[in-house]
Amino acid sequence: MNTIIDSCFDKINEQGTQVFRKKDNQFYLHPWEDLGSFGGNDRTVAVGGEGIYLFDSEGNKLIDGPGGMWCTQIGYGREEMADAIAGQVMRSPYYSPFNLTSDISVLLAEKLARLTPGDLNTVFFTTGGSTAVDSALRLVAFYNNCKGRPNKKRIISRKDAYHGSTYLSASASGKTRDKNYQDFATDIISFIDSPNPFRKPRAMSVEEFRDLKVKELEDKILELGPDNVAAFIAEPVMASGGVVVPPVGYHRMCLDVCRKYDVLYISDEVVTGFGRLGHWFASEEVFDIIPDIITCAKGLTSGYLPLGACIVSDKLMAEMGGEQAKGVIFSNGYTYSGHPVACAAALKNIEIMERENILEHVREIEPYFLSKVKELEDIPIVGNVRGQGLMACVECLLNPEEESPLELDYEMGSRIDSQCQAMGLIVRPVINMNVMSPPLIITREQIDEMFKILRRGIEKAMDELIRDGLWEMPN
Ligand SMILES: Cc1ncc(COP(=O)(O)O)c(C=O)c1O
């Protein structure tokens, strides 16, 4: 019936996984590729999926621990999604958003405006999270130009943040271990510290630590000069920086500081949006803030198709628009902004989440999920566990006092990954951090299965590290 898919299956059946691995090595440069091992990788070949499970070309059924890349909210294999996507392809597979509109994209824009908090009602569609952040940052600069404040351009971000892979969104990312061999827009981005309570001085209370981190924001604005600072960008919970859950009140206090100095607040909800924390968006419902701009992607389509959005407040739109703005063009956009097929996927995804009460399910199962994360704390190599909603991090530390050499941390992560995968769980650690963000439909029994394997995988990797003289059990 489907010739491309059938011929792909035929090929993998005839030629075997090794041939595909070889071609993968030969032709396919992957994100975050280590060029030292380019051409010599042994990647799992994904060929199918059902619910929370992925199937590989060798017949293995694997729990998808990271939920793809924090995005497979409703799980794999939904026929309804396939129907919605196919239906829109046959109806109207493309329109130019530069000069036309499309009914399906309009419906999605309206739906998003209703799901976002406060007066965030104007939706700019993008192709994913990086382009959503990029558009938000460009919009902020444009906004200040419109307001006649050409110097108000600095963006404040945080260490350990991840905001994407365009030049500008990567520049706003603060993961120092990702910063080698690349160039960044250092002249317009400044960083403050991550509000990770695990890194606070032992003698300091969490509240004192929070106040200190908020003060760092204020100090940075004052150091740069409020007239030069355009926006603060923050993930509600830092995702790939290691699921950094800030102290209670942190975001609210940061927003207050931003308001005091007329600095815009961009809430990057690319991961936390669409149910990851039990709500459509976490900004208001979980962290009590209504930002000026929200960026989202990933869970918007549950990963079925690429789509992102940058959603802007009425206040900002009004300040940029009006009579005086005639001929002022926001020259930013993509051939695939508001792509109708991706919008159909998003609308169907949201409909499924509503019908199956997936947000309620996340809120109900969160305490159980987090209790299972906490149980891993007793493994000697585990330095810290943390999480919120259905996102968690099990951070393994070879040396709890100081950062270990990067290669050693990678080695530990890769051993945990192989051990877990051999037992049926994909982990794909972020270096030494096992970040879990399973599909939101996960059940209690599946959570049990996932954490049982993760425990065994970490323990086995730990035994190997001891055996190979790379780590010693602390006394
Ligand atoms: C918080 C956050 N913002 C932006 C991005 C970039 O999204 P994308 O990979 O869809 O471009 C990511 C990706 O992981 C993310 O976690």
mmCIF file with all atom_site columns, C-alpha atoms and ligand atoms in Angstrom, residues 69-70 128-131 133 162-165 235 239-240 268 270-271 297-298, ligand 1:
data_model
loop_
_atom_site.group_PDB
_atom_site.id
_atom_site.type_symbol
_atom_site.label_atom_id
_atom_site.label_alt_id
_atom_site.label_comp_id
_atom_site.label_asym_id
_atom_site.label_entity_id
_atom_site.label_seq_id
_atom_site.pdbx_PDB_ins_code
_atom_site.Cartn_x
_atom_site.Cartn_y
_atom_site.Cartn_z
_atom_site.occupancy
_atom_site.B_iso_or_equiv
_atom_site.pdbx_formal_charge
_atom_site.auth_seq_id
_atom_site.auth_comp_id
_atom_site.auth_asym_id
_atom_site.auth_atom_id
_atom_site.pdbx_PDB_model_num
ATOM   1  C CA . MET A 1 69  ? 13.554 14.626 22.694 1.00 0.00 ? 69  MET A CA 1
ATOM   2  C CA . TRP A 1 70  ? 11.004 15.634 25.348 1.00 0.00 ? 70  TRP A CA 1
ATOM   3  C CA . GLY A 1 128 ? 10.579 24.218 15.734 1.00 0.00 ? 128 GLY A CA 1
ATOM   4  C CA . GLY A 1 129 ? 11.906 25.399 19.085 1.00 0.00 ? 129 GLY A CA 1
ATOM   5  C CA . SER A 1 130 ? 15.138 27.028 17.914 1.00 0.00 ? 130 SER A CA 1
ATOM   6  C CA . THR A 1 131 ? 13.323 29.135 15.341 1.00 0.00 ? 131 THR A CA 1
ATOM   7  C CA . VAL A 1 133 ? 13.385 31.348 20.261 1.00 0.00 ? 133 VAL A CA 1
ATOM   8  C CA . TYR A 1 162 ? 19.400 25.456 26.302 1.00 0.00 ? 162 TYR A CA 1
ATOM   9  C CA . HIS A 1 163 ? 17.445 27.559 23.833 1.00 0.00 ? 163 HIS A CA 1
ATOM   10 C CA . GLY A 1 164 ? 18.317 26.073 20.459 1.00 0.00 ? 164 GLY A CA 1
ATOM   11 C CA . SER A 1 165 ? 20.698 25.734 17.564 1.00 0.00 ? 165 SER A CA 1
ATOM   12 C CA . GLU A 1 235 ? 12.969 27.970 30.705 1.00 0.00 ? 235 GLU A CA 1
ATOM   13 C CA . ALA A 1 239 ? 15.461 20.850 30.559 1.00 0.00 ? 239 ALA A CA 1
ATOM   14 C CA . SER A 1 240 ? 18.647 19.679 28.888 1.00 0.00 ? 240 SER A CA 1
ATOM   15 C CA . ASP A 1 268 ? 10.875 29.308 26.806 1.00 0.00 ? 268 ASP A CA 1
ATOM   16 C CA . VAL A 1 270 ? 9.571  24.431 24.313 1.00 0.00 ? 270 VAL A CA 1
ATOM   17 C CA . VAL A 1 271 ? 9.834  21.541 26.777 1.00 0.00 ? 271 VAL A CA 1
ATOM   18 C CA . ALA A 1 297 ? 7.359  23.473 19.964 1.00 0.00 ? 297 ALA A CA 1
ATOM   19 C CA . LYS A 1 298 ? 7.944  19.741 20.588 1.00 0.00 ? 298 LYS A CA 1
HETATM 20 C C1 . LIG B 2 .   ? 14.014 24.780 26.147 1.00 0.00 ? 1   LIG B C1 1
HETATM 21 C C2 . LIG B 2 .   ? 14.344 24.546 24.712 1.00 0.00 ? 1   LIG B C2 1
HETATM 22 N N1 . LIG B 2 .   ? 14.257 25.563 23.856 1.00 0.00 ? 1   LIG B N1 1
HETATM 23 C C3 . LIG B 2 .   ? 14.515 25.397 22.544 1.00 0.00 ? 1   LIG B C3 1
HETATM 24 C C4 . LIG B 2 .   ? 14.893 24.176 22.048 1.00 0.00 ? 1   LIG B C4 1
HETATM 25 C C5 . LIG B 2 .   ? 15.183 24.020 20.577 1.00 0.00 ? 1   LIG B C5 1
HETATM 26 O O1 . LIG B 2 .   ? 14.142 23.313 19.969 1.00 0.00 ? 1   LIG B O1 1
HETATM 27 P P1 . LIG B 2 .   ? 14.341 22.579 18.553 1.00 0.00 ? 1   LIG B P1 1
HETATM 28 O O2 . LIG B 2 .   ? 15.318 21.482 18.781 1.00 0.00 ? 1   LIG B O2 1
HETATM 29 O O3 . LIG B 2 .   ? 12.949 22.120 18.218 1.00 0.00 ? 1   LIG B O3 1
HETATM 30 O O4 . LIG B 2 .   ? 14.822 23.565 17.582 1.00 0.00 ? 1   LIG B O4 1
HETATM 31 C C6 . LIG B 2 .   ? 14.984 23.082 22.909 1.00 0.00 ? 1   LIG B C6 1
HETATM 32 C C7 . LIG B 2 .   ? 15.371 21.759 22.390 1.00 0.00 ? 1   LIG B C7 1
HETATM 33 O O5 . LIG B 2 .   ? 15.632 20.832 23.105 1.00 0.00 ? 1   LIG B O5 1
HETATM 34 C C8 . LIG B 2 .   ? 14.724 23.277 24.281 1.00 0.00 ? 1   LIG B C8 1
HETATM 35 O O6 . LIG B 2 .   ? 14.846 22.282 25.151 1.00 0.00 ? 1   LIG B O6 1
#
